[in-house]
Amino acid sequence: MTVEIICVGTELLLGSIVNTNAAYLAEQCAGLGLSCYYQSVVGDNRERLAELIKTAAARSDILLISGGLGPTQDDLTKETVAEAFGLSLTEDENTRRRIAQYFEKRGMELTDNNWKQAQVPEGCLVLDNENGTAPGMIVKSGERHIVLMPGPPGELCPMFESKVRPYLEKLEPGVILSQTVKIYGVSESLVETKIEDLLAGQKNPTIAPYARLGEVHLRVTAKAADEKEAKKLIKPVVRELKARFGGDVYSTDADTTLEKSVVDLLLAANLTVTTAESCTGGMLASRLINVAGISEIYKSGYVTYSNKAKRHMLGVKKTTLTKYGAVSEKVAGEMAKGAALFTKSDVAVAVTGIAGPDGGTKEKPVGLVYISCQVCGKLTVKEYRFSGERRKIRESATACALMQLRRCLLEYCGTKTFGKDKG
Amino acid sequence: MTVEIICVGTELLLGSIVNTNAAYLAEQCAGLGLSCYYQSVVGDNRERLAELIKTAAARSDILLISGGLGPTQDDLTKETVAEAFGLSLTEDENTRRRIAQYFEKRGMELTDNNWKQAQVPEGCLVLDNENGTAPGMIVKSGERHIVLMPGPPGELCPMFESKVRPYLEKLEPGVILSQTVKIYGVSESLVETKIEDLLAGQKNPTIAPYARLGEVHLRVTAKAADEKEAKKLIKPVVRELKARFGGDVYSTDADTTLEKSVVDLLLAANLTVTTAESCTGGMLASRLINVAGISEIYKSGYVTYSNKAKRHMLGVKKTTLTKYGAVSEKVAGEMAKGAALFTKSDVAVAVTGIAGPDGGTKEKPVGLVYISCQVCGKLTVKEYRFSGERRKIRESATACALMQLRRCLLEYCGTKTFGKDKG
């Protein structure tokens, strides 16, 4: 079956709030094996809403409509839906009781327009709202199911969980399951070329590439009678993708970020890590520290923005700075060495570069970045050239530092045996 | 004129990502005085996209379309738009050159499908992409303007700023001018209550509130025959808003971020600054270093995640750590003092707290954070309690650190006279 998501609200059209309801409902529907082809946002305007509902009902089996169920004059979703399907509004006694209790419980004054929320389209299924006054409603018209939900996420999400999903689950058997293969350091187009044959004429499971900062995520989605069957469909595809991209795949778990995959490697090998950052100025440390449990292996790090700081905090030689300049392979190397030495860490990552907008020269343009990784004494320094504005360059450098560190760790783990005793 | 926003992407229909582009574009259009009545999301599907474009072109003057400009098979926005308006695709030499340079610069492997991105609808206006390979395009068909932009926000936003907005500004006679009053540390609902009377029945200029992390931005937009006239309309409203929110207003300039407002104060007072971070782990340093020109006043900073690091790098007393614990007012204070001392900085900001998910106790729950600012010897330490997941807590702490620093700097500047001689 097909589902269509309609979010009603002028604040969405003004961009005052981000439409998280649409993302939430879309993800829920995907999990239910419902195909969603359209999402729409429309204001609290009877004519345009009516037109949209007519269009949607003509092309989709299920309409999920959120917002516009409030007590004020400009809330008219319910009225418009009733009109569109030739239904009159009647008062729902239970809802009237619920609203009265809601206000009484909070000692709030109840105004006449609150009773507007007890009005529902005749013959609809009323969904009690445990977190607000506006009830949800399901109108059945021919083969169409029109679901009305309140706009506030704090009311919509619990109502969907407890009442709408069970209703939808009964409409269609089967589940959709997804697994994501996360690849880094390979351009989206190159990824695509490498799996052209898999993408060509794919049916079930499907592979969808999503580009992320320096990464490509391949989402493998299967539709099947049950979870076990869906997993069986996904497994060989994921295996094939891992075979094709090898070490560039850093995870097949949707919740594992690049930084987490790096931290997991460090924890497994029981290696402590530190950072020394110039142009990224704390961004690398911050991404590592996003990972809960990092405290076991990350004790301290440096932001060494000036040459003096590089010398005093990391022991970079004055001669190296004068001879090669702060943005150089040599300085990057000495930064990592010094950081590892002074913090007594097994692993050190250092970044030095020109983030711009100023400070670039013909020989050393804005975007030139050197990243060094020292893993148990073995130093690797790489040169990168990034483009974009200051923030973009810093974000790219941070992502590349994580990628480079991961590669160095894999190499180290390949040569050494894992997990020297903890503590 | 009316504008319609169309976001193309299966990942949006699957709910894999939240549609921040729609909110961004909607906010920008509101600022330009363009009326947006519809937002739509459709997948990478030629037939459905074509149908949507037809409908949109029939009811809106301007179509803003984002996504589906990538090099892969499932990217077909450009092709569909060209077909819908009876245009053929031709290669844009400049874009081909740009793409070649882009890959060369990164030493990345260029594959044939990359050249697909150099194909553009005949006679369209090509918008260079400074942050990626996919160019933007503006197709003019009769009275309609169809704007195509890449999906990644890091590419879309800068392109809109530098190329699309100037184009849209020229479309309507007269000018729309906006000024944003940026408020921090006040809840959105409280802000709205304080200006209820101004919001009620407003016409020209209008005030639109936008909630940001720990901030509320009030955008005042005026429509007038010329800029002078528009400014005259905006001025008294901005003055009134500044009067109502006083010191909580940190800027009335759209491009001034909270970190920039802090750096500007530091530069004006010619004060050097350093950071010492535990739970925020580099996030604060990173935000400061987002500001170009920071190198003049920010030389170095510390990430002291472990107790040992707090002692060895910042000279926090062992007794203080054992007696009060790492997350305490006292330790936060000693961290700032030590950082200022060891880096010889006029100003130091330190953060220590429990970001979770583990490590919380009944006395010291997850979300408890102490932030200290030392400005020329004067120390201020504050306690905060944040909620949400690890990242959210760290982001809130970083924002509050900037706010607290700003307040301390204003206080200092109030007492001292500005700008001791530079250098």
PDB file of C-alpha atoms in Angstrom, chain A residues 12-20 23 26-27 30 36-43 48 51 59 187-190 192-193 196 199 209-210 212 219 259 279-283 285-286 289-292 294-295 298-306 309 313 343 356-357 385-392 394, chain B residues 10-20 23 26-27 30 36-43 48 51 59 71-75 102-103 105-106 108-109 111 113-114 130-131 209-210 259 279-283 285-286 289-292 294-295 298-306 309 313 357 390-391 394:
ATOM      1  CA  LEU A  12       6.448  25.212   8.479  1.00  0.00           C
ATOM      2  CA  LEU A  13       5.937  27.353   5.376  1.00  0.00           C
ATOM      3  CA  LEU A  14       7.753  30.229   7.075  1.00  0.00           C
ATOM      4  CA  GLY A  15      10.612  27.942   8.069  1.00  0.00           C
ATOM      5  CA  SER A  16      10.117  28.860  11.741  1.00  0.00           C
ATOM      6  CA  ILE A  17      10.386  25.177  12.632  1.00  0.00           C
ATOM      7  CA  VAL A  18      11.967  22.162  10.971  1.00  0.00           C
ATOM      8  CA  ASN A  19       9.518  19.466   9.892  1.00  0.00           C
ATOM      9  CA  THR A  20      10.583  16.613  12.173  1.00  0.00           C
ATOM     10  CA  ALA A  23      10.847  12.499   9.000  1.00  0.00           C
ATOM     11  CA  ALA A  26       8.275   8.596   6.949  1.00  0.00           C
ATOM     12  CA  GLU A  27      10.660   6.399   8.925  1.00  0.00           C
ATOM     13  CA  ALA A  30       9.195   2.574   5.875  1.00  0.00           C
ATOM     14  CA  CYS A  36       5.718   6.730   0.680  1.00  0.00           C
ATOM     15  CA  TYR A  37       5.992   8.638  -2.599  1.00  0.00           C
ATOM     16  CA  TYR A  38       4.957  12.132  -1.490  1.00  0.00           C
ATOM     17  CA  GLN A  39       5.334  14.479   1.466  1.00  0.00           C
ATOM     18  CA  SER A  40       3.634  17.865   1.418  1.00  0.00           C
ATOM     19  CA  VAL A  41       3.440  20.929   3.598  1.00  0.00           C
ATOM     20  CA  VAL A  42       0.523  23.346   3.281  1.00  0.00           C
ATOM     21  CA  GLY A  43      -0.633  26.281   5.401  1.00  0.00           C
ATOM     22  CA  ARG A  48      -5.312  24.798  -0.702  1.00  0.00           C
ATOM     23  CA  GLU A  51      -7.122  20.690  -3.130  1.00  0.00           C
ATOM     24  CA  ARG A  59      -2.983   8.714  -5.720  1.00  0.00           C
ATOM     25  CA  SER A 187      33.445   9.481  -4.065  1.00  0.00           C
ATOM     26  CA  GLU A 188      29.724   8.791  -4.582  1.00  0.00           C
ATOM     27  CA  SER A 189      30.238   8.410  -8.315  1.00  0.00           C
ATOM     28  CA  LEU A 190      33.067   5.889  -7.889  1.00  0.00           C
ATOM     29  CA  GLU A 192      28.142   3.936  -7.984  1.00  0.00           C
ATOM     30  CA  THR A 193      30.438   2.737 -10.759  1.00  0.00           C
ATOM     31  CA  GLU A 196      26.488  -0.439 -11.316  1.00  0.00           C
ATOM     32  CA  LEU A 199      21.932  -1.244  -9.017  1.00  0.00           C
ATOM     33  CA  PRO A 209      23.383   5.501  -1.953  1.00  0.00           C
ATOM     34  CA  TYR A 210      23.384   8.498   0.427  1.00  0.00           C
ATOM     35  CA  ARG A 212      27.584  12.226   3.611  1.00  0.00           C
ATOM     36  CA  ARG A 219      21.218   1.543   2.390  1.00  0.00           C
ATOM     37  CA  GLU A 259      34.410   8.394  15.064  1.00  0.00           C
ATOM     38  CA  CYS A 279      43.388  24.656  11.824  1.00  0.00           C
ATOM     39  CA  THR A 280      40.744  22.186  13.020  1.00  0.00           C
ATOM     40  CA  GLY A 281      41.094  23.747  16.474  1.00  0.00           C
ATOM     41  CA  GLY A 282      39.324  21.197  18.652  1.00  0.00           C
ATOM     42  CA  MET A 283      36.953  19.846  16.039  1.00  0.00           C
ATOM     43  CA  ALA A 285      38.869  16.120  19.650  1.00  0.00           C
ATOM     44  CA  SER A 286      35.218  17.086  19.807  1.00  0.00           C
ATOM     45  CA  ILE A 289      34.591  12.851  22.479  1.00  0.00           C
ATOM     46  CA  ASN A 290      31.101  12.529  20.950  1.00  0.00           C
ATOM     47  CA  VAL A 291      31.652   8.815  21.553  1.00  0.00           C
ATOM     48  CA  ALA A 292      30.538   7.702  25.020  1.00  0.00           C
ATOM     49  CA  ILE A 294      36.098   7.523  25.169  1.00  0.00           C
ATOM     50  CA  SER A 295      37.373   8.548  28.627  1.00  0.00           C
ATOM     51  CA  TYR A 298      41.374   9.726  25.578  1.00  0.00           C
ATOM     52  CA  LYS A 299      42.929  11.660  28.450  1.00  0.00           C
ATOM     53  CA  SER A 300      43.933  14.991  26.949  1.00  0.00           C
ATOM     54  CA  GLY A 301      44.545  16.919  23.760  1.00  0.00           C
ATOM     55  CA  TYR A 302      45.973  20.191  22.489  1.00  0.00           C
ATOM     56  CA  VAL A 303      44.755  23.105  20.445  1.00  0.00           C
ATOM     57  CA  THR A 304      48.010  24.672  19.214  1.00  0.00           C
ATOM     58  CA  TYR A 305      46.979  27.508  16.970  1.00  0.00           C
ATOM     59  CA  SER A 306      50.132  29.626  17.139  1.00  0.00           C
ATOM     60  CA  ALA A 309      52.055  26.918  21.144  1.00  0.00           C
ATOM     61  CA  MET A 313      53.137  22.509  24.098  1.00  0.00           C
ATOM     62  CA  THR A 343      50.622  12.802  27.054  1.00  0.00           C
ATOM     63  CA  GLY A 356      41.297  30.610   5.184  1.00  0.00           C
ATOM     64  CA  PRO A 357      39.826  32.904   4.075  1.00  0.00           C
ATOM     65  CA  ARG A 385      43.889  19.920  -0.490  1.00  0.00           C
ATOM     66  CA  PHE A 386      40.335  20.875   0.435  1.00  0.00           C
ATOM     67  CA  SER A 387      38.058  23.524  -1.016  1.00  0.00           C
ATOM     68  CA  GLY A 388      35.115  25.535   0.268  1.00  0.00           C
ATOM     69  CA  GLU A 389      34.703  28.057   3.029  1.00  0.00           C
ATOM     70  CA  ARG A 390      36.594  28.035   6.305  1.00  0.00           C
ATOM     71  CA  ARG A 391      34.153  25.781   8.167  1.00  0.00           C
ATOM     72  CA  LYS A 392      33.894  23.302   5.286  1.00  0.00           C
ATOM     73  CA  ARG A 394      37.919  22.367   8.786  1.00  0.00           C
TER      74      ARG A 394
ATOM     75  CA  THR B  10      14.417   9.020  -1.496  1.00  0.00           C
ATOM     76  CA  GLU B  11      16.269   9.439   1.812  1.00  0.00           C
ATOM     77  CA  LEU B  12      13.699  12.114   2.735  1.00  0.00           C
ATOM     78  CA  LEU B  13      10.785   9.829   1.858  1.00  0.00           C
ATOM     79  CA  LEU B  14      12.368   7.059   3.910  1.00  0.00           C
ATOM     80  CA  GLY B  15      12.890   9.487   6.795  1.00  0.00           C
ATOM     81  CA  SER B  16      16.631   8.778   6.822  1.00  0.00           C
ATOM     82  CA  ILE B  17      17.263  12.497   7.165  1.00  0.00           C
ATOM     83  CA  VAL B  18      15.257  15.479   8.372  1.00  0.00           C
ATOM     84  CA  ASN B  19      14.420  18.038   5.697  1.00  0.00           C
ATOM     85  CA  THR B  20      16.447  21.009   6.932  1.00  0.00           C
ATOM     86  CA  ALA B  23      13.155  25.020   6.515  1.00  0.00           C
ATOM     87  CA  ALA B  26      11.363  28.736   3.512  1.00  0.00           C
ATOM     88  CA  GLU B  27      13.039  31.062   6.001  1.00  0.00           C
ATOM     89  CA  ALA B  30      10.072  34.743   3.972  1.00  0.00           C
ATOM     90  CA  CYS B  36       5.419  30.219   0.005  1.00  0.00           C
ATOM     91  CA  TYR B  37       2.185  28.171  -0.076  1.00  0.00           C
ATOM     92  CA  TYR B  38       3.531  24.693  -0.763  1.00  0.00           C
ATOM     93  CA  GLN B  39       6.491  22.508   0.147  1.00  0.00           C
ATOM     94  CA  SER B  40       6.803  19.052  -1.372  1.00  0.00           C
ATOM     95  CA  VAL B  41       9.105  16.077  -1.108  1.00  0.00           C
ATOM     96  CA  VAL B  42       9.301  13.542  -3.911  1.00  0.00           C
ATOM     97  CA  GLY B  43      11.668  10.644  -4.571  1.00  0.00           C
ATOM     98  CA  ARG B  48       6.313  11.633 -10.161  1.00  0.00           C
ATOM     99  CA  GLU B  51       4.031  15.531 -12.495  1.00  0.00           C
ATOM    100  CA  ARG B  59       0.433  27.585  -9.423  1.00  0.00           C
ATOM    101  CA  PRO B  71      26.420  11.943 -10.716  1.00  0.00           C
ATOM    102  CA  THR B  72      24.593   8.679 -10.098  1.00  0.00           C
ATOM    103  CA  GLN B  73      21.831   6.948 -12.055  1.00  0.00           C
ATOM    104  CA  ASP B  74      19.141   7.815  -9.530  1.00  0.00           C
ATOM    105  CA  ASP B  75      19.903  11.546  -9.805  1.00  0.00           C
ATOM    106  CA  TYR B 102      37.937  19.480  -8.212  1.00  0.00           C
ATOM    107  CA  PHE B 103      39.095  15.866  -8.572  1.00  0.00           C
ATOM    108  CA  LYS B 105      42.972  18.975  -6.454  1.00  0.00           C
ATOM    109  CA  ARG B 106      41.916  16.072  -4.245  1.00  0.00           C
ATOM    110  CA  MET B 108      40.560  11.554  -6.402  1.00  0.00           C
ATOM    111  CA  GLU B 109      39.764   9.163  -9.235  1.00  0.00           C
ATOM    112  CA  THR B 111      34.899   8.355 -13.419  1.00  0.00           C
ATOM    113  CA  ASN B 113      29.604   9.457 -14.763  1.00  0.00           C
ATOM    114  CA  ASN B 114      31.153  12.589 -13.210  1.00  0.00           C
ATOM    115  CA  GLU B 130      32.110  26.240  -4.509  1.00  0.00           C
ATOM    116  CA  ASN B 131      31.587  23.323  -2.158  1.00  0.00           C
ATOM    117  CA  PRO B 209      10.790  34.604  15.527  1.00  0.00           C
ATOM    118  CA  TYR B 210      13.186  31.734  14.818  1.00  0.00           C
ATOM    119  CA  GLU B 259      31.139  33.240  18.658  1.00  0.00           C
ATOM    120  CA  CYS B 279      33.015  17.419  28.664  1.00  0.00           C
ATOM    121  CA  THR B 280      32.823  19.774  25.673  1.00  0.00           C
ATOM    122  CA  GLY B 281      36.193  18.373  24.579  1.00  0.00           C
ATOM    123  CA  GLY B 282      37.255  20.904  21.951  1.00  0.00           C
ATOM    124  CA  MET B 283      33.792  22.005  20.881  1.00  0.00           C
ATOM    125  CA  ALA B 285      37.666  25.977  20.922  1.00  0.00           C
ATOM    126  CA  SER B 286      36.287  24.807  17.598  1.00  0.00           C
ATOM    127  CA  ILE B 289      38.183  29.098  15.716  1.00  0.00           C
ATOM    128  CA  ASN B 290      35.297  29.166  13.228  1.00  0.00           C
ATOM    129  CA  VAL B 291      35.825  32.932  13.349  1.00  0.00           C
ATOM    130  CA  ALA B 292      38.420  34.105  10.809  1.00  0.00           C
ATOM    131  CA  ILE B 294      40.921  34.609  15.731  1.00  0.00           C
ATOM    132  CA  SER B 295      44.642  33.828  15.448  1.00  0.00           C
ATOM    133  CA  TYR B 298      43.663  32.762  20.400  1.00  0.00           C
ATOM    134  CA  LYS B 299      47.050  31.040  20.638  1.00  0.00           C
ATOM    135  CA  SER B 300      46.320  27.716  22.311  1.00  0.00           C
ATOM    136  CA  GLY B 301      43.810  25.691  24.293  1.00  0.00           C
ATOM    137  CA  TYR B 302      43.480  22.477  26.261  1.00  0.00           C
ATOM    138  CA  VAL B 303      41.300  19.402  26.157  1.00  0.00           C
ATOM    139  CA  THR B 304      41.664  17.996  29.672  1.00  0.00           C
ATOM    140  CA  TYR B 305      39.360  15.025  29.805  1.00  0.00           C
ATOM    141  CA  SER B 306      40.996  13.096  32.651  1.00  0.00           C
ATOM    142  CA  ALA B 309      45.269  16.072  32.579  1.00  0.00           C
ATOM    143  CA  MET B 313      48.132  20.675  32.134  1.00  0.00           C
ATOM    144  CA  PRO B 357      24.979   8.714  29.103  1.00  0.00           C
ATOM    145  CA  ARG B 390      25.328  13.435  25.077  1.00  0.00           C
ATOM    146  CA  ARG B 391      25.815  15.592  21.984  1.00  0.00           C
ATOM    147  CA  ARG B 394      27.783  19.245  24.945  1.00  0.00           C
TER     148      ARG B 394
END
